[in-house]
PDB file of C-alpha atoms in Angstrom:
ATOM      1  CA  MET A   1       0.377 -25.395   0.866  1.00 59.00           C
ATOM      2  CA  SER A   2      -0.614 -27.974  -1.693  1.00 63.00           C
ATOM      3  CA  GLU A   3       1.814 -29.003  -4.426  1.00 81.00           C
ATOM      4  CA  GLY A   4      -0.550 -27.655  -7.054  1.00 91.00           C
ATOM      5  CA  TYR A   5      -2.616 -29.244  -9.767  1.00 94.00           C
ATOM      6  CA  PRO A   6      -3.319 -28.256 -13.377  1.00 95.00           C
ATOM      7  CA  MET A   7      -6.524 -26.564 -14.495  1.00 96.00           C
ATOM      8  CA  THR A   8      -6.898 -26.260 -18.262  1.00 96.00           C
ATOM      9  CA  LEU A   9      -9.324 -23.533 -19.295  1.00 97.00           C
ATOM     10  CA  GLU A  10     -11.413 -25.163 -22.002  1.00 96.00           C
ATOM     11  CA  THR A  11     -13.789 -23.316 -24.335  1.00 97.00           C
ATOM     12  CA  GLY A  12     -16.586 -25.852 -23.823  1.00 96.00           C
ATOM     13  CA  LYS A  13     -16.394 -25.706 -20.042  1.00 96.00           C
ATOM     14  CA  ILE A  14     -16.353 -21.901 -20.058  1.00 97.00           C
ATOM     15  CA  ARG A  15     -19.464 -21.873 -22.259  1.00 97.00           C
ATOM     16  CA  GLU A  16     -21.224 -24.495 -20.104  1.00 96.00           C
ATOM     17  CA  PHE A  17     -20.521 -22.434 -16.999  1.00 96.00           C
ATOM     18  CA  ALA A  18     -21.722 -19.203 -18.624  1.00 96.00           C
ATOM     19  CA  ARG A  19     -24.963 -20.860 -19.725  1.00 96.00           C
ATOM     20  CA  ALA A  20     -25.473 -22.509 -16.328  1.00 96.00           C
ATOM     21  CA  THR A  21     -25.188 -19.127 -14.636  1.00 95.00           C
ATOM     22  CA  GLY A  22     -27.660 -17.554 -17.062  1.00 96.00           C
ATOM     23  CA  SER A  23     -25.186 -15.433 -19.006  1.00 95.00           C
ATOM     24  CA  SER A  24     -25.808 -14.453 -22.608  1.00 93.00           C
ATOM     25  CA  ALA A  25     -22.614 -12.376 -22.865  1.00 94.00           C
ATOM     26  CA  PRO A  26     -20.969 -12.873 -26.261  1.00 93.00           C
ATOM     27  CA  GLU A  27     -17.462 -12.726 -24.757  1.00 92.00           C
ATOM     28  CA  TYR A  28     -18.215 -16.067 -23.054  1.00 94.00           C
ATOM     29  CA  LEU A  29     -20.456 -17.693 -25.658  1.00 93.00           C
ATOM     30  CA  ARG A  30     -19.219 -16.611 -29.090  1.00 93.00           C
ATOM     31  CA  GLU A  31     -15.529 -15.715 -28.890  1.00 93.00           C
ATOM     32  CA  PRO A  32     -13.167 -18.412 -30.273  1.00 93.00           C
ATOM     33  CA  ALA A  33     -11.026 -18.165 -27.104  1.00 94.00           C
ATOM     34  CA  PRO A  34     -13.452 -16.765 -24.523  1.00 97.00           C
ATOM     35  CA  THR A  35     -12.366 -15.151 -21.287  1.00 95.00           C
ATOM     36  CA  ILE A  36     -13.617 -16.853 -18.159  1.00 96.00           C
ATOM     37  CA  PRO A  37     -16.527 -15.480 -16.149  1.00 95.00           C
ATOM     38  CA  VAL A  38     -14.936 -14.239 -12.921  1.00 90.00           C
ATOM     39  CA  THR A  39     -16.590 -16.900 -10.763  1.00 94.00           C
ATOM     40  CA  PHE A  40     -15.519 -19.721 -13.118  1.00 96.00           C
ATOM     41  CA  LEU A  41     -12.461 -20.359 -10.944  1.00 96.00           C
ATOM     42  CA  ARG A  42     -14.803 -21.822  -8.322  1.00 93.00           C
ATOM     43  CA  THR A  43     -14.932 -24.906 -10.547  1.00 94.00           C
ATOM     44  CA  SER A  44     -11.235 -25.596  -9.850  1.00 92.00           C
ATOM     45  CA  ILE A  45     -12.414 -28.150  -7.296  1.00 87.00           C
ATOM     46  CA  PHE A  46     -13.364 -30.417 -10.229  1.00 89.00           C
ATOM     47  CA  TRP A  47      -9.725 -30.490 -11.391  1.00 89.00           C
ATOM     48  CA  MET A  48      -8.410 -31.372  -7.915  1.00 88.00           C
ATOM     49  CA  PRO A  49      -6.934 -34.882  -7.824  1.00 88.00           C
ATOM     50  CA  PRO A  50      -9.047 -37.183  -5.629  1.00 85.00           C
ATOM     51  CA  ASP A  51      -5.949 -38.447  -3.837  1.00 82.00           C
ATOM     52  CA  GLY A  52      -4.481 -34.960  -3.284  1.00 73.00           C
ATOM     53  CA  PRO A  53      -3.442 -33.822   0.183  1.00 67.00           C
ATOM     54  CA  SER A  54      -6.192 -32.457   2.402  1.00 71.00           C
ATOM     55  CA  LEU A  55      -5.939 -28.848   3.526  1.00 70.00           C
ATOM     56  CA  PHE A  56      -7.960 -29.606   6.583  1.00 69.00           C
ATOM     57  CA  GLY A  57      -5.349 -31.767   8.298  1.00 68.00           C
ATOM     58  CA  ASP A  58      -6.292 -32.252  11.910  1.00 72.00           C
ATOM     59  CA  LEU A  59      -9.286 -29.895  11.889  1.00 81.00           C
ATOM     60  CA  GLN A  60     -11.713 -32.858  11.856  1.00 84.00           C
ATOM     61  CA  LEU A  61     -14.505 -30.872  10.224  1.00 86.00           C
ATOM     62  CA  ASP A  62     -17.985 -32.379  10.285  1.00 86.00           C
ATOM     63  CA  LEU A  63     -19.072 -32.002   6.659  1.00 83.00           C
ATOM     64  CA  ARG A  64     -22.743 -32.214   7.693  1.00 86.00           C
ATOM     65  CA  ARG A  65     -22.310 -28.853   9.457  1.00 88.00           C
ATOM     66  CA  ILE A  66     -20.334 -26.940   6.807  1.00 89.00           C
ATOM     67  CA  LEU A  67     -21.699 -23.778   5.201  1.00 91.00           C
ATOM     68  CA  HIS A  68     -20.134 -21.805   2.352  1.00 91.00           C
ATOM     69  CA  GLY A  69     -19.712 -18.449   4.085  1.00 92.00           C
ATOM     70  CA  GLU A  70     -18.236 -16.255   1.403  1.00 94.00           C
ATOM     71  CA  GLN A  71     -15.795 -16.232  -1.473  1.00 95.00           C
ATOM     72  CA  GLU A  72     -13.980 -13.494  -3.324  1.00 96.00           C
ATOM     73  CA  PHE A  73     -11.897 -13.553  -6.477  1.00 97.00           C
ATOM     74  CA  VAL A  74      -9.010 -11.150  -7.017  1.00 98.00           C
ATOM     75  CA  PHE A  75      -7.483 -10.831 -10.493  1.00 98.00           C
ATOM     76  CA  PHE A  76      -3.998  -9.431 -11.072  1.00 98.00           C
ATOM     77  CA  GLY A  77      -4.725  -8.480 -14.677  1.00 96.00           C
ATOM     78  CA  PRO A  78      -7.443  -9.436 -17.147  1.00 95.00           C
ATOM     79  CA  PRO A  79      -9.240 -12.747 -16.571  1.00 95.00           C
ATOM     80  CA  PRO A  80      -7.515 -15.578 -18.458  1.00 96.00           C
ATOM     81  CA  ARG A  81      -8.846 -17.013 -21.717  1.00 96.00           C
ATOM     82  CA  ALA A  82      -9.605 -20.486 -22.980  1.00 97.00           C
ATOM     83  CA  GLY A  83      -6.417 -22.351 -23.795  1.00 96.00           C
ATOM     84  CA  THR A  84      -4.605 -21.127 -20.691  1.00 97.00           C
ATOM     85  CA  GLU A  85      -3.116 -23.782 -18.425  1.00 97.00           C
ATOM     86  CA  LEU A  86      -3.298 -22.712 -14.794  1.00 98.00           C
ATOM     87  CA  THR A  87      -1.697 -24.319 -11.781  1.00 97.00           C
ATOM     88  CA  VAL A  88      -3.831 -24.154  -8.649  1.00 96.00           C
ATOM     89  CA  THR A  89      -2.162 -24.141  -5.243  1.00 94.00           C
ATOM     90  CA  SER A  90      -4.188 -24.146  -2.046  1.00 92.00           C
ATOM     91  CA  ARG A  91      -3.374 -23.277   1.527  1.00 92.00           C
ATOM     92  CA  LEU A  92      -5.157 -22.853   4.800  1.00 91.00           C
ATOM     93  CA  GLY A  93      -5.468 -19.116   5.446  1.00 92.00           C
ATOM     94  CA  GLY A  94      -6.524 -19.416   9.065  1.00 93.00           C
ATOM     95  CA  VAL A  95      -9.041 -20.802  11.510  1.00 93.00           C
ATOM     96  CA  THR A  96     -11.009 -18.712  13.989  1.00 94.00           C
ATOM     97  CA  GLU A  97     -13.874 -19.476  16.342  1.00 94.00           C
ATOM     98  CA  LYS A  98     -16.829 -17.438  17.469  1.00 91.00           C
ATOM     99  CA  GLU A  99     -19.726 -18.089  19.804  1.00 86.00           C
ATOM    100  CA  GLY A 100     -22.957 -18.264  17.822  1.00 76.00           C
ATOM    101  CA  GLY A 101     -26.583 -18.019  18.846  1.00 72.00           C
ATOM    102  CA  ARG A 102     -28.776 -20.978  18.003  1.00 69.00           C
ATOM    103  CA  GLY A 103     -26.009 -22.940  16.262  1.00 61.00           C
ATOM    104  CA  GLY A 104     -23.517 -22.888  19.146  1.00 81.00           C
ATOM    105  CA  ARG A 105     -19.812 -22.261  18.676  1.00 87.00           C
ATOM    106  CA  MET A 106     -18.781 -21.751  15.042  1.00 91.00           C
ATOM    107  CA  ARG A 107     -15.461 -22.342  13.314  1.00 93.00           C
ATOM    108  CA  PHE A 108     -14.455 -20.163  10.369  1.00 95.00           C
ATOM    109  CA  VAL A 109     -11.947 -21.790   8.010  1.00 94.00           C
ATOM    110  CA  GLU A 110     -10.293 -19.634   5.357  1.00 95.00           C
ATOM    111  CA  ILE A 111      -8.951 -21.336   2.234  1.00 93.00           C
ATOM    112  CA  VAL A 112      -6.726 -19.461  -0.211  1.00 96.00           C
ATOM    113  CA  ASN A 113      -6.331 -20.702  -3.793  1.00 95.00           C
ATOM    114  CA  ASP A 114      -3.685 -19.155  -6.037  1.00 97.00           C
ATOM    115  CA  PHE A 115      -3.958 -19.515  -9.819  1.00 97.00           C
ATOM    116  CA  LEU A 116      -0.629 -19.319 -11.669  1.00 98.00           C
ATOM    117  CA  ASP A 117      -0.182 -19.222 -15.445  1.00 97.00           C
ATOM    118  CA  GLU A 118       2.364 -21.211 -17.463  1.00 95.00           C
ATOM    119  CA  SER A 119       5.113 -18.690 -16.642  1.00 96.00           C
ATOM    120  CA  GLY A 120       4.414 -18.931 -12.891  1.00 96.00           C
ATOM    121  CA  ARG A 121       2.785 -15.479 -12.740  1.00 97.00           C
ATOM    122  CA  LEU A 122      -0.042 -15.085 -10.212  1.00 98.00           C
ATOM    123  CA  VAL A 123      -3.166 -14.564 -12.339  1.00 97.00           C
ATOM    124  CA  ALA A 124      -5.863 -14.727  -9.664  1.00 98.00           C
ATOM    125  CA  ARG A 125      -6.522 -15.574  -6.036  1.00 98.00           C
ATOM    126  CA  SER A 126      -9.642 -16.942  -4.399  1.00 97.00           C
ATOM    127  CA  ASN A 127     -10.311 -16.384  -0.699  1.00 97.00           C
ATOM    128  CA  GLN A 128     -13.047 -18.653   0.598  1.00 95.00           C
ATOM    129  CA  THR A 129     -14.550 -18.920   4.081  1.00 96.00           C
ATOM    130  CA  LEU A 130     -16.209 -22.124   5.242  1.00 93.00           C
ATOM    131  CA  ILE A 131     -18.259 -22.096   8.436  1.00 93.00           C
ATOM    132  CA  GLU A 132     -18.671 -25.151  10.622  1.00 91.00           C
ATOM    133  CA  THR A 133     -21.701 -24.727  12.855  1.00 89.00           C
ATOM    134  CA  GLY A 134     -21.480 -25.900  16.435  1.00 84.00           C
ATOM    135  CA  LYS A 135     -24.560 -28.124  16.334  1.00 74.00           C
ATOM    136  CA  ALA A 136     -25.815 -30.564  13.738  1.00 67.00           C
ATOM    137  CA  PRO A 137     -29.052 -29.542  12.026  1.00 59.00           C
ATOM    138  CA  SER A 138     -32.160 -30.863  13.740  1.00 63.00           C
TER     139      SER A 138
END
């Protein structure tokens, strides 16, 4: 598990994200302290320190062959609002392999991100699956 890093939910960033995803919902664009769109937490990667510890350790993933397989967000209450300071901790959920067709053997890497508020309460969790294809694209 990573030590955690801060993610400050800023009004401007929430509005930029809502506009970028085509939303016109007033709760994102007009409220003084807007709630986050549920997929906004995907942007937590931009708050990750560049020198932070890698979750991938000895997996030796070939980034040229990585696909974003799926991602889900689970909230343990209402989505947080602008002004909230979250702490993001990440851990490797598991690694499995499966024989593929044209792409050869595939590796499925699950990454779990927990989002804690200032009191340490779990606000949300993201479960993401990355897929490493067995062959480089031709």
